[in-house]
JSON list of C-alpha atoms in Angstrom, two decimals:
[
{"chain": "O", "resi": 1, "resn": "GLY", "atom": "CA", "xyz": [10.18, -11.54, -9.62]},
{"chain": "O", "resi": 2, "resn": "ASP", "atom": "CA", "xyz": [6.90, -11.27, -7.77]},
{"chain": "O", "resi": 3, "resn": "SER", "atom": "CA", "xyz": [3.94, -9.67, -9.50]},
{"chain": "O", "resi": 4, "resn": "VAL", "atom": "CA", "xyz": [0.21, -9.11, -9.04]},
{"chain": "O", "resi": 5, "resn": "THR", "atom": "CA", "xyz": [-2.30, -8.67, -11.84]},
{"chain": "O", "resi": 6, "resn": "GLN", "atom": "CA", "xyz": [-5.70, -7.10, -11.23]},
{"chain": "O", "resi": 7, "resn": "MET", "atom": "CA", "xyz": [-8.60, -6.48, -13.53]},
{"chain": "O", "resi": 8, "resn": "GLU", "atom": "CA", "xyz": [-8.68, -3.05, -15.09]},
{"chain": "O", "resi": 9, "resn": "GLY", "atom": "CA", "xyz": [-11.14, -0.54, -13.81]},
{"chain": "O", "resi": 10, "resn": "PRO", "atom": "CA", "xyz": [-13.20, 1.39, -13.29]},
{"chain": "O", "resi": 11, "resn": "VAL", "atom": "CA", "xyz": [-15.87, -1.07, -12.30]},
{"chain": "O", "resi": 12, "resn": "THR", "atom": "CA", "xyz": [-19.30, 0.58, -12.05]},
{"chain": "O", "resi": 13, "resn": "LEU", "atom": "CA", "xyz": [-22.11, -1.22, -10.24]},
{"chain": "O", "resi": 14, "resn": "SER", "atom": "CA", "xyz": [-25.56, -0.43, -8.95]},
{"chain": "O", "resi": 15, "resn": "GLU", "atom": "CA", "xyz": [-26.14, -0.62, -5.23]},
{"chain": "O", "resi": 16, "resn": "GLU", "atom": "CA", "xyz": [-26.82, -4.16, -3.99]},
{"chain": "O", "resi": 17, "resn": "ALA", "atom": "CA", "xyz": [-25.11, -5.73, -7.00]},
{"chain": "O", "resi": 18, "resn": "PHE", "atom": "CA", "xyz": [-22.62, -8.58, -6.64]},
{"chain": "O", "resi": 19, "resn": "LEU", "atom": "CA", "xyz": [-18.95, -7.62, -6.84]},
{"chain": "O", "resi": 20, "resn": "THR", "atom": "CA", "xyz": [-15.98, -9.61, -8.09]},
{"chain": "O", "resi": 21, "resn": "ILE", "atom": "CA", "xyz": [-12.54, -8.09, -8.56]},
{"chain": "O", "resi": 22, "resn": "ASN", "atom": "CA", "xyz": [-10.09, -10.56, -10.04]},
{"chain": "O", "resi": 23, "resn": "CYS", "atom": "CA", "xyz": [-6.53, -10.88, -8.77]},
{"chain": "O", "resi": 24, "resn": "THR", "atom": "CA", "xyz": [-3.84, -13.33, -9.85]},
{"chain": "O", "resi": 25, "resn": "TYR", "atom": "CA", "xyz": [-0.23, -13.48, -8.79]},
{"chain": "O", "resi": 26, "resn": "THR", "atom": "CA", "xyz": [3.18, -14.92, -9.50]},
{"chain": "O", "resi": 27, "resn": "ALA", "atom": "CA", "xyz": [5.58, -15.38, -6.63]},
{"chain": "O", "resi": 28, "resn": "THR", "atom": "CA", "xyz": [8.59, -17.32, -5.46]},
{"chain": "O", "resi": 29, "resn": "GLY", "atom": "CA", "xyz": [7.80, -19.37, -2.40]},
{"chain": "O", "resi": 30, "resn": "TYR", "atom": "CA", "xyz": [4.53, -19.15, -0.53]},
{"chain": "O", "resi": 31, "resn": "PRO", "atom": "CA", "xyz": [3.21, -15.62, -0.28]},
{"chain": "O", "resi": 32, "resn": "SER", "atom": "CA", "xyz": [0.73, -14.10, 2.08]},
{"chain": "O", "resi": 33, "resn": "LEU", "atom": "CA", "xyz": [-2.03, -12.30, 0.20]},
{"chain": "O", "resi": 34, "resn": "PHE", "atom": "CA", "xyz": [-3.80, -9.07, 1.08]},
{"chain": "O", "resi": 35, "resn": "TRP", "atom": "CA", "xyz": [-6.53, -6.77, -0.13]},
{"chain": "O", "resi": 36, "resn": "TYR", "atom": "CA", "xyz": [-6.19, -3.10, 0.72]},
{"chain": "O", "resi": 37, "resn": "VAL", "atom": "CA", "xyz": [-8.79, -0.37, 0.12]},
{"chain": "O", "resi": 38, "resn": "GLN", "atom": "CA", "xyz": [-8.11, 3.30, -0.54]},
{"chain": "O", "resi": 39, "resn": "TYR", "atom": "CA", "xyz": [-11.02, 5.71, -0.10]},
{"chain": "O", "resi": 40, "resn": "PRO", "atom": "CA", "xyz": [-10.79, 9.08, -1.90]},
{"chain": "O", "resi": 41, "resn": "GLY", "atom": "CA", "xyz": [-8.11, 11.29, -0.39]},
{"chain": "O", "resi": 42, "resn": "GLU", "atom": "CA", "xyz": [-7.09, 8.72, 2.20]},
{"chain": "O", "resi": 43, "resn": "GLY", "atom": "CA", "xyz": [-4.35, 6.19, 2.80]},
{"chain": "O", "resi": 44, "resn": "LEU", "atom": "CA", "xyz": [-4.55, 2.46, 2.36]},
{"chain": "O", "resi": 45, "resn": "GLN", "atom": "CA", "xyz": [-6.47, 0.35, 4.85]},
{"chain": "O", "resi": 46, "resn": "LEU", "atom": "CA", "xyz": [-6.09, -3.37, 5.22]},
{"chain": "O", "resi": 47, "resn": "LEU", "atom": "CA", "xyz": [-9.35, -4.99, 4.16]},
{"chain": "O", "resi": 48, "resn": "LEU", "atom": "CA", "xyz": [-8.52, -8.68, 4.58]},
{"chain": "O", "resi": 49, "resn": "LYS", "atom": "CA", "xyz": [-5.71, -11.18, 4.33]},
{"chain": "O", "resi": 50, "resn": "ALA", "atom": "CA", "xyz": [-4.96, -14.87, 3.86]},
{"chain": "O", "resi": 51, "resn": "THR", "atom": "CA", "xyz": [-1.66, -16.47, 4.73]},
{"chain": "O", "resi": 52, "resn": "LYS", "atom": "CA", "xyz": [-1.89, -20.00, 3.33]},
{"chain": "O", "resi": 53, "resn": "ALA", "atom": "CA", "xyz": [-3.64, -22.00, 0.64]},
{"chain": "O", "resi": 54, "resn": "ASP", "atom": "CA", "xyz": [-7.42, -22.38, 1.01]},
{"chain": "O", "resi": 55, "resn": "ASP", "atom": "CA", "xyz": [-7.58, -19.71, 3.73]},
{"chain": "O", "resi": 56, "resn": "LYS", "atom": "CA", "xyz": [-10.52, -17.35, 3.37]},
{"chain": "O", "resi": 57, "resn": "GLY", "atom": "CA", "xyz": [-10.11, -13.76, 4.50]},
{"chain": "O", "resi": 58, "resn": "SER", "atom": "CA", "xyz": [-13.24, -11.79, 5.27]},
{"chain": "O", "resi": 59, "resn": "ASN", "atom": "CA", "xyz": [-14.17, -8.35, 6.56]},
{"chain": "O", "resi": 60, "resn": "LYS", "atom": "CA", "xyz": [-17.11, -5.94, 6.18]},
{"chain": "O", "resi": 61, "resn": "GLY", "atom": "CA", "xyz": [-18.93, -8.38, 3.89]},
{"chain": "O", "resi": 62, "resn": "PHE", "atom": "CA", "xyz": [-15.92, -8.79, 1.59]},
{"chain": "O", "resi": 63, "resn": "GLU", "atom": "CA", "xyz": [-14.32, -12.20, 1.08]},
{"chain": "O", "resi": 64, "resn": "ALA", "atom": "CA", "xyz": [-11.35, -13.64, -0.77]},
{"chain": "O", "resi": 65, "resn": "THR", "atom": "CA", "xyz": [-10.02, -17.20, -0.87]},
{"chain": "O", "resi": 66, "resn": "TYR", "atom": "CA", "xyz": [-6.35, -18.05, -1.36]},
{"chain": "O", "resi": 67, "resn": "ARG", "atom": "CA", "xyz": [-6.32, -20.43, -4.35]},
{"chain": "O", "resi": 68, "resn": "LYS", "atom": "CA", "xyz": [-2.86, -21.86, -4.82]},
{"chain": "O", "resi": 69, "resn": "GLU", "atom": "CA", "xyz": [-3.82, -24.06, -7.79]},
{"chain": "O", "resi": 70, "resn": "THR", "atom": "CA", "xyz": [-4.98, -21.05, -9.80]},
{"chain": "O", "resi": 71, "resn": "THR", "atom": "CA", "xyz": [-2.67, -18.52, -8.08]},
{"chain": "O", "resi": 72, "resn": "SER", "atom": "CA", "xyz": [-5.68, -16.30, -7.47]},
{"chain": "O", "resi": 73, "resn": "PHE", "atom": "CA", "xyz": [-7.17, -14.22, -4.67]},
{"chain": "O", "resi": 74, "resn": "HIS", "atom": "CA", "xyz": [-10.39, -12.77, -6.09]},
{"chain": "O", "resi": 75, "resn": "LEU", "atom": "CA", "xyz": [-12.31, -10.25, -3.99]},
{"chain": "O", "resi": 76, "resn": "GLU", "atom": "CA", "xyz": [-16.09, -10.70, -3.68]},
{"chain": "O", "resi": 77, "resn": "LYS", "atom": "CA", "xyz": [-18.99, -9.02, -1.98]},
{"chain": "O", "resi": 78, "resn": "GLY", "atom": "CA", "xyz": [-22.58, -10.09, -2.22]},
{"chain": "O", "resi": 79, "resn": "SER", "atom": "CA", "xyz": [-24.23, -6.68, -2.08]},
{"chain": "O", "resi": 80, "resn": "VAL", "atom": "CA", "xyz": [-22.24, -3.49, -2.57]},
{"chain": "O", "resi": 81, "resn": "GLN", "atom": "CA", "xyz": [-23.12, -0.10, -1.13]},
{"chain": "O", "resi": 82, "resn": "VAL", "atom": "CA", "xyz": [-22.35, 3.41, -2.32]},
{"chain": "O", "resi": 83, "resn": "SER", "atom": "CA", "xyz": [-19.93, 3.68, 0.60]},
{"chain": "O", "resi": 84, "resn": "ASP", "atom": "CA", "xyz": [-17.83, 0.87, -0.93]},
{"chain": "O", "resi": 85, "resn": "SER", "atom": "CA", "xyz": [-16.74, 3.19, -3.73]},
{"chain": "O", "resi": 86, "resn": "ALA", "atom": "CA", "xyz": [-12.94, 3.22, -3.53]},
{"chain": "O", "resi": 87, "resn": "VAL", "atom": "CA", "xyz": [-9.80, 1.82, -5.13]},
{"chain": "O", "resi": 88, "resn": "TYR", "atom": "CA", "xyz": [-9.02, -1.78, -4.21]},
{"chain": "O", "resi": 89, "resn": "PHE", "atom": "CA", "xyz": [-5.47, -3.13, -4.26]},
{"chain": "O", "resi": 90, "resn": "CYS", "atom": "CA", "xyz": [-4.44, -6.76, -4.24]},
{"chain": "O", "resi": 91, "resn": "ALA", "atom": "CA", "xyz": [-0.97, -7.34, -2.77]},
{"chain": "O", "resi": 92, "resn": "LEU", "atom": "CA", "xyz": [1.39, -10.13, -1.80]},
{"chain": "O", "resi": 93, "resn": "ARG", "atom": "CA", "xyz": [4.31, -10.55, 0.52]},
{"chain": "O", "resi": 94, "resn": "THR", "atom": "CA", "xyz": [6.84, -13.40, 0.24]},
{"chain": "O", "resi": 95, "resn": "GLY", "atom": "CA", "xyz": [9.39, -14.77, 2.63]},
{"chain": "O", "resi": 96, "resn": "GLY", "atom": "CA", "xyz": [12.26, -13.63, 0.49]},
{"chain": "O", "resi": 97, "resn": "GLY", "atom": "CA", "xyz": [11.53, -9.96, 0.94]},
{"chain": "O", "resi": 98, "resn": "ASN", "atom": "CA", "xyz": [10.05, -7.48, 3.28]},
{"chain": "O", "resi": 99, "resn": "LYS", "atom": "CA", "xyz": [7.96, -5.47, 0.88]},
{"chain": "O", "resi": 100, "resn": "LEU", "atom": "CA", "xyz": [4.41, -5.60, -0.36]},
{"chain": "O", "resi": 101, "resn": "THR", "atom": "CA", "xyz": [4.06, -6.05, -4.10]},
{"chain": "O", "resi": 102, "resn": "PHE", "atom": "CA", "xyz": [0.88, -4.37, -5.26]},
{"chain": "O", "resi": 103, "resn": "GLY", "atom": "CA", "xyz": [-1.40, -4.78, -8.23]},
{"chain": "O", "resi": 104, "resn": "THR", "atom": "CA", "xyz": [-2.34, -1.70, -10.20]},
{"chain": "O", "resi": 105, "resn": "GLY", "atom": "CA", "xyz": [-5.54, -1.14, -8.24]},
{"chain": "O", "resi": 106, "resn": "THR", "atom": "CA", "xyz": [-9.17, -1.39, -9.38]},
{"chain": "O", "resi": 107, "resn": "GLN", "atom": "CA", "xyz": [-11.47, 1.57, -8.97]},
{"chain": "O", "resi": 108, "resn": "LEU", "atom": "CA", "xyz": [-14.99, 0.66, -7.89]},
{"chain": "O", "resi": 109, "resn": "LYS", "atom": "CA", "xyz": [-17.90, 3.08, -8.33]},
{"chain": "O", "resi": 110, "resn": "VAL", "atom": "CA", "xyz": [-21.23, 2.15, -6.80]},
{"chain": "O", "resi": 111, "resn": "GLU", "atom": "CA", "xyz": [-24.27, 4.15, -7.91]},
{"chain": "O", "resi": 112, "resn": "LEU", "atom": "CA", "xyz": [-27.77, 4.38, -6.49]},
{"chain": "W", "resi": 1, "resn": "ASP", "atom": "CA", "xyz": [-5.01, 7.83, 18.45]},
{"chain": "W", "resi": 2, "resn": "THR", "atom": "CA", "xyz": [-3.57, 8.00, 14.95]},
{"chain": "W", "resi": 3, "resn": "ALA", "atom": "CA", "xyz": [-1.52, 4.88, 14.22]},
{"chain": "W", "resi": 4, "resn": "VAL", "atom": "CA", "xyz": [0.76, 6.04, 11.39]},
{"chain": "W", "resi": 5, "resn": "SER", "atom": "CA", "xyz": [0.95, 9.78, 10.91]},
{"chain": "W", "resi": 6, "resn": "GLN", "atom": "CA", "xyz": [2.73, 11.70, 8.17]},
{"chain": "W", "resi": 7, "resn": "THR", "atom": "CA", "xyz": [3.47, 15.39, 7.90]},
{"chain": "W", "resi": 8, "resn": "PRO", "atom": "CA", "xyz": [2.84, 17.41, 5.92]},
{"chain": "W", "resi": 9, "resn": "LYS", "atom": "CA", "xyz": [-0.30, 16.14, 4.19]},
{"chain": "W", "resi": 10, "resn": "TYR", "atom": "CA", "xyz": [0.26, 18.44, 1.23]},
{"chain": "W", "resi": 11, "resn": "LEU", "atom": "CA", "xyz": [3.56, 19.80, -0.05]},
{"chain": "W", "resi": 12, "resn": "VAL", "atom": "CA", "xyz": [3.77, 22.19, -2.99]},
{"chain": "W", "resi": 13, "resn": "THR", "atom": "CA", "xyz": [7.22, 23.41, -3.93]},
{"chain": "W", "resi": 14, "resn": "GLN", "atom": "CA", "xyz": [9.46, 24.54, -6.75]},
{"chain": "W", "resi": 15, "resn": "MET", "atom": "CA", "xyz": [11.74, 22.35, -8.81]},
{"chain": "W", "resi": 16, "resn": "GLY", "atom": "CA", "xyz": [15.25, 22.21, -7.38]},
{"chain": "W", "resi": 17, "resn": "ASN", "atom": "CA", "xyz": [14.21, 22.68, -3.76]},
{"chain": "W", "resi": 18, "resn": "ASP", "atom": "CA", "xyz": [15.00, 20.29, -0.90]},
{"chain": "W", "resi": 19, "resn": "LYS", "atom": "CA", "xyz": [12.14, 19.00, 1.26]},
{"chain": "W", "resi": 20, "resn": "SER", "atom": "CA", "xyz": [11.47, 16.49, 4.03]},
{"chain": "W", "resi": 21, "resn": "ILE", "atom": "CA", "xyz": [8.48, 14.34, 4.93]},
{"chain": "W", "resi": 22, "resn": "LYS", "atom": "CA", "xyz": [8.14, 12.99, 8.45]},
{"chain": "W", "resi": 23, "resn": "CYS", "atom": "CA", "xyz": [6.50, 9.77, 9.60]},
{"chain": "W", "resi": 24, "resn": "GLU", "atom": "CA", "xyz": [5.73, 8.50, 13.06]},
{"chain": "W", "resi": 25, "resn": "GLN", "atom": "CA", "xyz": [3.96, 5.36, 14.23]},
{"chain": "W", "resi": 26, "resn": "ASN", "atom": "CA", "xyz": [2.60, 4.62, 17.70]},
{"chain": "W", "resi": 27, "resn": "LEU", "atom": "CA", "xyz": [1.85, 0.94, 17.12]},
{"chain": "W", "resi": 28, "resn": "GLY", "atom": "CA", "xyz": [5.06, -0.34, 18.66]},
{"chain": "W", "resi": 29, "resn": "HIS", "atom": "CA", "xyz": [6.16, -1.72, 15.30]},
{"chain": "W", "resi": 30, "resn": "ASP", "atom": "CA", "xyz": [9.82, -2.25, 14.49]},
{"chain": "W", "resi": 31, "resn": "THR", "atom": "CA", "xyz": [9.65, -2.09, 10.69]},
{"chain": "W", "resi": 32, "resn": "MET", "atom": "CA", "xyz": [8.79, 0.97, 8.61]},
{"chain": "W", "resi": 33, "resn": "TYR", "atom": "CA", "xyz": [8.48, 1.67, 4.90]},
{"chain": "W", "resi": 34, "resn": "TRP", "atom": "CA", "xyz": [8.17, 4.37, 2.27]},
{"chain": "W", "resi": 35, "resn": "TYR", "atom": "CA", "xyz": [6.04, 3.77, -0.81]},
{"chain": "W", "resi": 36, "resn": "LYS", "atom": "CA", "xyz": [5.46, 6.02, -3.83]},
{"chain": "W", "resi": 37, "resn": "GLN", "atom": "CA", "xyz": [2.07, 6.18, -5.57]},
{"chain": "W", "resi": 38, "resn": "ASP", "atom": "CA", "xyz": [2.11, 7.69, -9.03]},
{"chain": "W", "resi": 39, "resn": "SER", "atom": "CA", "xyz": [-0.67, 9.49, -10.87]},
{"chain": "W", "resi": 40, "resn": "LYS", "atom": "CA", "xyz": [-2.09, 6.17, -12.09]},
{"chain": "W", "resi": 41, "resn": "LYS", "atom": "CA", "xyz": [-2.36, 4.93, -8.50]},
{"chain": "W", "resi": 42, "resn": "PHE", "atom": "CA", "xyz": [0.47, 2.44, -8.90]},
{"chain": "W", "resi": 43, "resn": "LEU", "atom": "CA", "xyz": [2.26, 1.76, -5.61]},
{"chain": "W", "resi": 44, "resn": "LYS", "atom": "CA", "xyz": [5.91, 0.86, -5.37]},
{"chain": "W", "resi": 45, "resn": "ILE", "atom": "CA", "xyz": [8.21, 0.27, -2.41]},
{"chain": "W", "resi": 46, "resn": "MET", "atom": "CA", "xyz": [11.09, 2.71, -2.00]},
{"chain": "W", "resi": 47, "resn": "PHE", "atom": "CA", "xyz": [12.72, 1.89, 1.34]},
{"chain": "W", "resi": 48, "resn": "SER", "atom": "CA", "xyz": [12.26, -0.30, 4.37]},
{"chain": "W", "resi": 49, "resn": "TYR", "atom": "CA", "xyz": [13.87, -0.11, 7.80]},
{"chain": "W", "resi": 50, "resn": "ASN", "atom": "CA", "xyz": [13.86, -2.79, 10.48]},
{"chain": "W", "resi": 51, "resn": "ASN", "atom": "CA", "xyz": [15.01, -1.70, 13.94]},
{"chain": "W", "resi": 52, "resn": "LYS", "atom": "CA", "xyz": [16.52, 1.45, 12.40]},
{"chain": "W", "resi": 53, "resn": "GLU", "atom": "CA", "xyz": [18.54, -0.55, 9.88]},
{"chain": "W", "resi": 54, "resn": "LEU", "atom": "CA", "xyz": [17.97, -0.16, 6.15]},
{"chain": "W", "resi": 55, "resn": "ILE", "atom": "CA", "xyz": [16.84, -3.49, 4.68]},
{"chain": "W", "resi": 56, "resn": "ILE", "atom": "CA", "xyz": [15.24, -2.52, 1.39]},
{"chain": "W", "resi": 57, "resn": "ASN", "atom": "CA", "xyz": [16.53, 0.13, -0.97]},
{"chain": "W", "resi": 58, "resn": "GLU", "atom": "CA", "xyz": [14.83, -0.21, -4.31]},
{"chain": "W", "resi": 59, "resn": "THR", "atom": "CA", "xyz": [16.03, 1.55, -7.42]},
{"chain": "W", "resi": 60, "resn": "VAL", "atom": "CA", "xyz": [15.51, 5.06, -6.13]},
{"chain": "W", "resi": 61, "resn": "PRO", "atom": "CA", "xyz": [17.60, 8.10, -7.10]},
{"chain": "W", "resi": 62, "resn": "ASN", "atom": "CA", "xyz": [20.13, 8.98, -4.44]},
{"chain": "W", "resi": 63, "resn": "ARG", "atom": "CA", "xyz": [18.42, 12.35, -4.13]},
{"chain": "W", "resi": 64, "resn": "PHE", "atom": "CA", "xyz": [16.07, 10.44, -1.81]},
{"chain": "W", "resi": 65, "resn": "SER", "atom": "CA", "xyz": [17.56, 9.76, 1.61]},
{"chain": "W", "resi": 66, "resn": "PRO", "atom": "CA", "xyz": [15.60, 8.07, 4.39]},
{"chain": "W", "resi": 67, "resn": "LYS", "atom": "CA", "xyz": [16.53, 8.48, 8.02]},
{"chain": "W", "resi": 68, "resn": "SER", "atom": "CA", "xyz": [15.29, 6.49, 10.99]},
{"chain": "W", "resi": 69, "resn": "PRO", "atom": "CA", "xyz": [16.27, 8.14, 14.28]},
{"chain": "W", "resi": 70, "resn": "ASP", "atom": "CA", "xyz": [14.39, 5.46, 16.24]},
{"chain": "W", "resi": 71, "resn": "LYS", "atom": "CA", "xyz": [12.01, 2.59, 15.60]},
{"chain": "W", "resi": 72, "resn": "ALA", "atom": "CA", "xyz": [8.95, 4.83, 15.72]},
{"chain": "W", "resi": 73, "resn": "HIS", "atom": "CA", "xyz": [10.13, 7.35, 13.11]},
{"chain": "W", "resi": 74, "resn": "LEU", "atom": "CA", "xyz": [11.14, 7.18, 9.47]},
{"chain": "W", "resi": 75, "resn": "ASN", "atom": "CA", "xyz": [11.71, 10.45, 7.65]},
{"chain": "W", "resi": 76, "resn": "LEU", "atom": "CA", "xyz": [12.31, 11.00, 3.96]},
{"chain": "W", "resi": 77, "resn": "HIS", "atom": "CA", "xyz": [14.49, 13.81, 2.67]},
{"chain": "W", "resi": 78, "resn": "ILE", "atom": "CA", "xyz": [14.49, 14.70, -1.01]},
{"chain": "W", "resi": 79, "resn": "ASN", "atom": "CA", "xyz": [17.17, 16.88, -2.60]},
{"chain": "W", "resi": 80, "resn": "SER", "atom": "CA", "xyz": [16.92, 18.83, -5.85]},
{"chain": "W", "resi": 81, "resn": "LEU", "atom": "CA", "xyz": [13.27, 18.04, -6.47]},
{"chain": "W", "resi": 82, "resn": "GLU", "atom": "CA", "xyz": [12.26, 17.23, -10.05]},
{"chain": "W", "resi": 83, "resn": "LEU", "atom": "CA", "xyz": [8.90, 17.31, -11.82]},
{"chain": "W", "resi": 84, "resn": "GLY", "atom": "CA", "xyz": [8.81, 13.51, -11.86]},
{"chain": "W", "resi": 85, "resn": "ASP", "atom": "CA", "xyz": [8.88, 13.44, -8.06]},
{"chain": "W", "resi": 86, "resn": "SER", "atom": "CA", "xyz": [5.27, 14.62, -8.00]},
{"chain": "W", "resi": 87, "resn": "ALA", "atom": "CA", "xyz": [3.34, 11.78, -6.39]},
{"chain": "W", "resi": 88, "resn": "VAL", "atom": "CA", "xyz": [1.73, 10.66, -3.16]},
{"chain": "W", "resi": 89, "resn": "TYR", "atom": "CA", "xyz": [4.24, 9.24, -0.68]},
{"chain": "W", "resi": 90, "resn": "PHE", "atom": "CA", "xyz": [2.97, 6.74, 1.87]},
{"chain": "W", "resi": 91, "resn": "CYS", "atom": "CA", "xyz": [4.65, 5.69, 5.06]},
{"chain": "W", "resi": 92, "resn": "ALA", "atom": "CA", "xyz": [3.78, 2.29, 6.51]},
{"chain": "W", "resi": 93, "resn": "SER", "atom": "CA", "xyz": [4.78, 0.11, 9.44]},
{"chain": "W", "resi": 94, "resn": "SER", "atom": "CA", "xyz": [4.53, -3.51, 10.48]},
{"chain": "W", "resi": 95, "resn": "HIS", "atom": "CA", "xyz": [5.42, -5.80, 13.33]},
{"chain": "W", "resi": 96, "resn": "GLY", "atom": "CA", "xyz": [8.53, -7.58, 12.17]},
{"chain": "W", "resi": 97, "resn": "THR", "atom": "CA", "xyz": [9.26, -8.79, 8.67]},
{"chain": "W", "resi": 98, "resn": "GLU", "atom": "CA", "xyz": [7.18, -11.97, 8.65]},
{"chain": "W", "resi": 99, "resn": "THR", "atom": "CA", "xyz": [5.11, -12.43, 5.54]},
{"chain": "W", "resi": 100, "resn": "ASN", "atom": "CA", "xyz": [1.82, -12.76, 7.41]},
{"chain": "W", "resi": 101, "resn": "GLN", "atom": "CA", "xyz": [2.12, -9.39, 9.10]},
{"chain": "W", "resi": 102, "resn": "PRO", "atom": "CA", "xyz": [0.05, -6.68, 7.43]},
{"chain": "W", "resi": 103, "resn": "GLN", "atom": "CA", "xyz": [1.44, -3.23, 6.91]},
{"chain": "W", "resi": 104, "resn": "HIS", "atom": "CA", "xyz": [-0.39, -0.21, 8.30]},
{"chain": "W", "resi": 105, "resn": "PHE", "atom": "CA", "xyz": [-0.37, 2.91, 6.17]},
{"chain": "W", "resi": 106, "resn": "GLY", "atom": "CA", "xyz": [-0.46, 6.61, 6.85]},
{"chain": "W", "resi": 107, "resn": "ASP", "atom": "CA", "xyz": [-2.76, 8.96, 4.95]},
{"chain": "W", "resi": 108, "resn": "GLY", "atom": "CA", "xyz": [-0.06, 9.99, 2.50]},
{"chain": "W", "resi": 109, "resn": "THR", "atom": "CA", "xyz": [1.82, 13.16, 1.61]},
{"chain": "W", "resi": 110, "resn": "ARG", "atom": "CA", "xyz": [0.78, 14.70, -1.69]},
{"chain": "W", "resi": 111, "resn": "LEU", "atom": "CA", "xyz": [3.89, 16.26, -3.22]},
{"chain": "W", "resi": 112, "resn": "SER", "atom": "CA", "xyz": [3.44, 18.64, -6.16]},
{"chain": "W", "resi": 113, "resn": "ILE", "atom": "CA", "xyz": [6.44, 20.11, -7.96]},
{"chain": "W", "resi": 114, "resn": "LEU", "atom": "CA", "xyz": [5.87, 23.35, -9.85]}
]
């Protein structure tokens, strides 16, 4: 079946540090890939997406590139802010199903 | 202008009770979902409806019964609540079932069983 593996958290960074959150997947067919963010006490918000190999999704300074050869979709940001503190979820969706399959989430804490 | 709204936001109740959670979306989407997030933040699909028809029913106890009166609403009724039902339940919606369509989530209903 489909699965998503994310790096364990929490990840603690100083403000303006570089962020990488690793995500790899296994899937049947050609999935679309997503990053969602969950701020404390809130629901999930779509952060970015990529629907085919070599696509780069980007939003709010975050980027992720769909790498089919390594089955990865790592999230990066060049300079994090305290307001980026949240839980980040990598997810995929394949043509065989209608659901999102989520990774376990990675908590990010950004300190001054 | 809330896109996906769930009520109630918090639900605290006794074991054995029956409760319902309501979800409404004003995005014009035709597909809606229920997800469960456990205490470790893990998210798992429970149900999905497309045009009011059930299309996903994961391994969920039959104490959980979704109902979709129209495309904009998907409610979740839970009978005989158990301690293990304590979680955050998220409703979501999307336009169609294509893989490239993102799902839009509500703010969640935090269910606590005493």
